[in-house]
CSV table of C-alpha atoms in Angstrom, one decimal:
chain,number,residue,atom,x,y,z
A,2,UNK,CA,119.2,116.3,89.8
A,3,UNK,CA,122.3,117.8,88.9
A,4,UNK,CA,124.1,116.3,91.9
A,5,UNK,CA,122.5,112.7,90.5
A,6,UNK,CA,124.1,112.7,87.3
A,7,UNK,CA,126.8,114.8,87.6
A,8,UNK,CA,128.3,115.0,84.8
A,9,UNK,CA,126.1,112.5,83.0
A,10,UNK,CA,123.7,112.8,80.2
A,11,UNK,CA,120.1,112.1,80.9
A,12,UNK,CA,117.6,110.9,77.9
A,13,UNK,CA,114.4,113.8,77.8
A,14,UNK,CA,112.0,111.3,79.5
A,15,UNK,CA,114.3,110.1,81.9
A,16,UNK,CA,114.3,114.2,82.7
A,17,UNK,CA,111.0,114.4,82.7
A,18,UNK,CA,110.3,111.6,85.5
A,19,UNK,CA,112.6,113.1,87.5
A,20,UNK,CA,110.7,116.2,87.9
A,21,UNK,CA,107.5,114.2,88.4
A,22,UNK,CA,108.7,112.1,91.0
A,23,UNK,CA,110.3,114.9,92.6
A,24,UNK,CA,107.2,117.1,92.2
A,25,UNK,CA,105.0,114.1,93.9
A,26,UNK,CA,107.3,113.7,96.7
A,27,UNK,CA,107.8,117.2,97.4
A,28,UNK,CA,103.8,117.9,97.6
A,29,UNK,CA,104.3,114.9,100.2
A,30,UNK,CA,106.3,116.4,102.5
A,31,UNK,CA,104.0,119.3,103.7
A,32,UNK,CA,105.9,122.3,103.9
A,33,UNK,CA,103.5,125.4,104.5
A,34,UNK,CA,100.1,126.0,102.1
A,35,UNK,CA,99.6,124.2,99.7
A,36,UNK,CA,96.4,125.6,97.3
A,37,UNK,CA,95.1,123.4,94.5
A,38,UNK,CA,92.1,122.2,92.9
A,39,UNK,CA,90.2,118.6,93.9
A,40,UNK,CA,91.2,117.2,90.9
A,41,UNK,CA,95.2,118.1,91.5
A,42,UNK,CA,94.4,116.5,95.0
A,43,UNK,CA,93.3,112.8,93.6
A,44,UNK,CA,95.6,110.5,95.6
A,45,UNK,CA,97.2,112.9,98.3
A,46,UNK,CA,96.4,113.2,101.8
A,47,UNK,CA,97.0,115.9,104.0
A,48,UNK,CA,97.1,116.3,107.7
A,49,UNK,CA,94.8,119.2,107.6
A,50,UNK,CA,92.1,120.3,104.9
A,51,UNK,CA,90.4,123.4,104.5
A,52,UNK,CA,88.3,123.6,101.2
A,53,UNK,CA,87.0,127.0,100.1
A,54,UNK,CA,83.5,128.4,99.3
A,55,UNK,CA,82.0,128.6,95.4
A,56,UNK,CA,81.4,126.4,92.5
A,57,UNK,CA,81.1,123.4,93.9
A,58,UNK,CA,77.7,122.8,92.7
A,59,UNK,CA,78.8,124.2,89.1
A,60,UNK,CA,78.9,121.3,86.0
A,61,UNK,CA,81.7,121.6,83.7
A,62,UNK,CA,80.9,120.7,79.8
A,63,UNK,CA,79.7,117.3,79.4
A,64,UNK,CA,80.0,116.3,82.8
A,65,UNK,CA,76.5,114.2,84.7
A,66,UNK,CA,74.2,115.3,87.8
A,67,UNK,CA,76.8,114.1,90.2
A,68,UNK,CA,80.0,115.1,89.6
A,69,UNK,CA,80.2,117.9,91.6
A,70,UNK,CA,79.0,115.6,94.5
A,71,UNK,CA,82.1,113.7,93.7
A,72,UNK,CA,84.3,116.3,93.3
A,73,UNK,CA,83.5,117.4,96.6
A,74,UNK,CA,83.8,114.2,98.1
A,75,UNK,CA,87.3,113.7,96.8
A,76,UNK,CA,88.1,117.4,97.9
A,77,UNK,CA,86.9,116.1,101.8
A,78,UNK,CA,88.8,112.7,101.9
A,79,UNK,CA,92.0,114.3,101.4
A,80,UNK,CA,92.6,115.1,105.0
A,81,UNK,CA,93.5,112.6,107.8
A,82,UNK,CA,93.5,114.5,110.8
A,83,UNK,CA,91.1,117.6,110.5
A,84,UNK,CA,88.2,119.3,107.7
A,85,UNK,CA,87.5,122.6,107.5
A,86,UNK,CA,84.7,123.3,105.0
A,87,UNK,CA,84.2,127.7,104.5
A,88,UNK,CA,81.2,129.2,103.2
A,89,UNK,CA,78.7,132.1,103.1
A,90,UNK,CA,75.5,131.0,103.4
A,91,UNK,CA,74.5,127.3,102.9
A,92,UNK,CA,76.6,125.4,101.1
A,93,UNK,CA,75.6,123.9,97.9
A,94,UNK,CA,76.6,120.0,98.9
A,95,UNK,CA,75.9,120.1,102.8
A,96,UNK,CA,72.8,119.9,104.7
A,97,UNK,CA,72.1,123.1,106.9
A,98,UNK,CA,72.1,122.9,110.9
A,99,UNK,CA,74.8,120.8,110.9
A,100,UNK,CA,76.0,120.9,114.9
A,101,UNK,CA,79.8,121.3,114.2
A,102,UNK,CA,78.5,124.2,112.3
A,103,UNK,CA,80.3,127.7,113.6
A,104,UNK,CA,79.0,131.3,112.4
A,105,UNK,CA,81.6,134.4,112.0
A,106,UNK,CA,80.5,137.5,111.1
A,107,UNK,CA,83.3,139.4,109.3
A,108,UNK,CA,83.3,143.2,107.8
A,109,UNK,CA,85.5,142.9,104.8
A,110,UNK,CA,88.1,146.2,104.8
A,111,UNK,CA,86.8,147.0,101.6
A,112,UNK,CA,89.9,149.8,101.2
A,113,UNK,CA,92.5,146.9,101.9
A,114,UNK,CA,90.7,144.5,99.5
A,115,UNK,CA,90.0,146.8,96.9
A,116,UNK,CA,91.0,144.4,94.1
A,117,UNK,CA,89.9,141.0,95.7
A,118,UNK,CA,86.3,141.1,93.6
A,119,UNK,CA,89.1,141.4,90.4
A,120,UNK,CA,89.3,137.8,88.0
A,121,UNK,CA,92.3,137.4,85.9
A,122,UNK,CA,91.6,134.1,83.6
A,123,UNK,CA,94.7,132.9,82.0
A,124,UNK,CA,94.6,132.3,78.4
A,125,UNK,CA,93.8,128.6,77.8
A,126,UNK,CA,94.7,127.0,74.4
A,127,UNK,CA,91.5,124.6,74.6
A,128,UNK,CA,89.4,127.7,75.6
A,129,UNK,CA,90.0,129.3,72.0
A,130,UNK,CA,88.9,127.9,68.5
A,131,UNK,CA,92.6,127.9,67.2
A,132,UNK,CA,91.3,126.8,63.8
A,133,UNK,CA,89.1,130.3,63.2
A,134,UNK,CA,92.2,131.8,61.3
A,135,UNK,CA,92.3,128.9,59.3
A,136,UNK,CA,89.0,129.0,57.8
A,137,UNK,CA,88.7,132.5,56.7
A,138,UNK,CA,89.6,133.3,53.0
A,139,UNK,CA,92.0,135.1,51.6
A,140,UNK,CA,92.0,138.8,52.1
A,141,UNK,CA,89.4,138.7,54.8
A,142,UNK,CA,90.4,141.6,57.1
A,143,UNK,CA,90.9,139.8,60.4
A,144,UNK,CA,94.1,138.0,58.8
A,145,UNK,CA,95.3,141.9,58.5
A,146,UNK,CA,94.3,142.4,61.8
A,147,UNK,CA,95.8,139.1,63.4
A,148,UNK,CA,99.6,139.8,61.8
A,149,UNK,CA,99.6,143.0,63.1
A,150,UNK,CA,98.6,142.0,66.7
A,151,UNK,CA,101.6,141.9,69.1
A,152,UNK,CA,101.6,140.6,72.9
A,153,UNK,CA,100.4,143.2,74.9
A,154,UNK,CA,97.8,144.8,72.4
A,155,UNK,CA,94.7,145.4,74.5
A,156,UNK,CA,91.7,143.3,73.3
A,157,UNK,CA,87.8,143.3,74.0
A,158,UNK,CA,85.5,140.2,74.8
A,159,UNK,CA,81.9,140.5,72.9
A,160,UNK,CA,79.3,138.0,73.0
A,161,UNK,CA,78.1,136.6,69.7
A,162,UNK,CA,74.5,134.4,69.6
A,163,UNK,CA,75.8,131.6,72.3
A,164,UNK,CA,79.7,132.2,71.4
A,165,UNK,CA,82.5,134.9,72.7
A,166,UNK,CA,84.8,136.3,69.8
A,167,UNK,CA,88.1,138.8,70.3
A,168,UNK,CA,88.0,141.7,69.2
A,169,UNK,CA,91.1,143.9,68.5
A,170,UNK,CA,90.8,147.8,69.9
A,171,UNK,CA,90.3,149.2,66.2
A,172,UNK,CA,87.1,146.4,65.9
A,173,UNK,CA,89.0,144.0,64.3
A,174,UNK,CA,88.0,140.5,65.1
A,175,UNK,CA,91.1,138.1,66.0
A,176,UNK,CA,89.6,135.2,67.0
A,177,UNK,CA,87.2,133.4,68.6
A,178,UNK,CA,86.6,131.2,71.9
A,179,UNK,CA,85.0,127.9,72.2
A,180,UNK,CA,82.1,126.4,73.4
A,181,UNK,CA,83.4,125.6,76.8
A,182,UNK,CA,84.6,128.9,77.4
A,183,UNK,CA,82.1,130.8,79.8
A,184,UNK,CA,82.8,133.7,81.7
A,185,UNK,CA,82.5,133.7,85.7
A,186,UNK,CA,78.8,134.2,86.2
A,187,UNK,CA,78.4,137.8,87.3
A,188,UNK,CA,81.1,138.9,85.6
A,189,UNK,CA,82.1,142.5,83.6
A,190,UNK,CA,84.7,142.4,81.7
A,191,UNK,CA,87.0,145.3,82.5
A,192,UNK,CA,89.9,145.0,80.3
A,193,UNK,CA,91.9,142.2,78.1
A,194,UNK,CA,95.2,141.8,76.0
A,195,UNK,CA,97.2,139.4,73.7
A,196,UNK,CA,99.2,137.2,76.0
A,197,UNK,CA,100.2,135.1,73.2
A,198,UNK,CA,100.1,134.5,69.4
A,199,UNK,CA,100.3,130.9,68.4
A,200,UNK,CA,101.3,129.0,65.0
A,201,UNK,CA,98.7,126.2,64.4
A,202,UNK,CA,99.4,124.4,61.2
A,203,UNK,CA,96.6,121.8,59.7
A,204,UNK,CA,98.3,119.2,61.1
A,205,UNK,CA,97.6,120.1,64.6
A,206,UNK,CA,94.0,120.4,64.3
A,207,UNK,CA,91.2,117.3,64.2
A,208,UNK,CA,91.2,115.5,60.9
A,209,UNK,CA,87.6,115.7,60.4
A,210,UNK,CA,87.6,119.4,60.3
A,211,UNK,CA,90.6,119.7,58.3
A,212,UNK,CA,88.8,119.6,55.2
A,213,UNK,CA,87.4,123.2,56.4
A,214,UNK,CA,90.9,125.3,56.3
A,215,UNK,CA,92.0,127.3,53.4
A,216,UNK,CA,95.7,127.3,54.4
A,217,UNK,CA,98.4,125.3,56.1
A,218,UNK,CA,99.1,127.8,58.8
């Protein structure tokens, strides 16, 4: 980009469309692996597709009967010269005794792989109910608790009725998660911490639950 402009000035969006164009033609060209969900893959192709086991017959909030069906069949159309599809065990979307079907039996080296049953889940802003500092009056201890809290601070996951909340080490609740959080089934949770403290101000929030905050911040 630099060598583009030179010494030029370039507005923010024209910056911006740069990268995207670049990013787009750079997936393109095909240089080595390239991992990324079927939704990232909508309107790429690829010389040679292999799409991993799991989830595929999981529904995401809202979504109908067949969407994973679709997923999957976007996840498959990506490739124009081969498809490789892994599992263990049947597969959720494919019909069984399929004759292209191969079987590999594989010990895992469970002292080489001793962290590969290990989740991290990033923190996700629409995964969280930003608005729960918002709402709590004056003087309620969790405001305490949440402007002492620094990156880094470890913090435990509890389950409340059908919701998940964050709890500081001392038992200090932070905040809470949202309905469309859910943990990977079979889960435990092992251990979490503050990646990040965010500012949200009223503004930010929907107007139709404004009405329920009892500060600006």
């Amino acid at each position: 980009m630099a060598g583009e402009l030179v010494e030029k000035a370039a507005p923010v969006p024209d910056v911006v469309k740069w990268f995207a164009d670049w990013a787009r033609d750079a997936r393109r060209e095909q240089r080595g692996l390239l991992l990324m969900t079927a939704h990232r893959a909508k309107g790429l192709e690829f010389d040679h597709v292999t799409i991993l086991n799991g989830g595929w017959d999981r529904l995401s909030r809202g979504e109908d009967a067949d969407a994973p069906r679709r997923r999957f069949y976007v996840a498959m159309t990506r490739a124009r010269a081969t498809l490789t599809v892994l599992t263990d065990g049947p597969h959720a979307l494919l019909p069984p005794g399929d004759a292209v079907r191969r079987r590999r039996c594989a010990t895992p080296d469970t002292a080489a792989l001793r962290h590969a049953r290990l989740r991290y889940l990033p923190p996700e802003p629409r995964l969280v109910d930003l608005s729960h500092a918002g709402r709590l009056r004056d003087g309620h201890p969790s405001l305490a608790a949440i402007a002492a809290a620094r990156p880094g601070d470890p913090v435990q996951l509890v389950r409340e009725a059908e919701r998940w909340r964050i709890d500081a080490a001392a038992g200090q609740t932070l905040g809470r998660l949202s309905r469309a959080f859910a943990p990977p089934k079979d889960a435990t949770f092992l251990r979490g911490e503050v990646a990040a403290i965010l500012n949200w101000r009223r503004e930010d929030g929907d107007e139709g639950y404004r009405h329920q905050l009892c500060r600006e911040t």
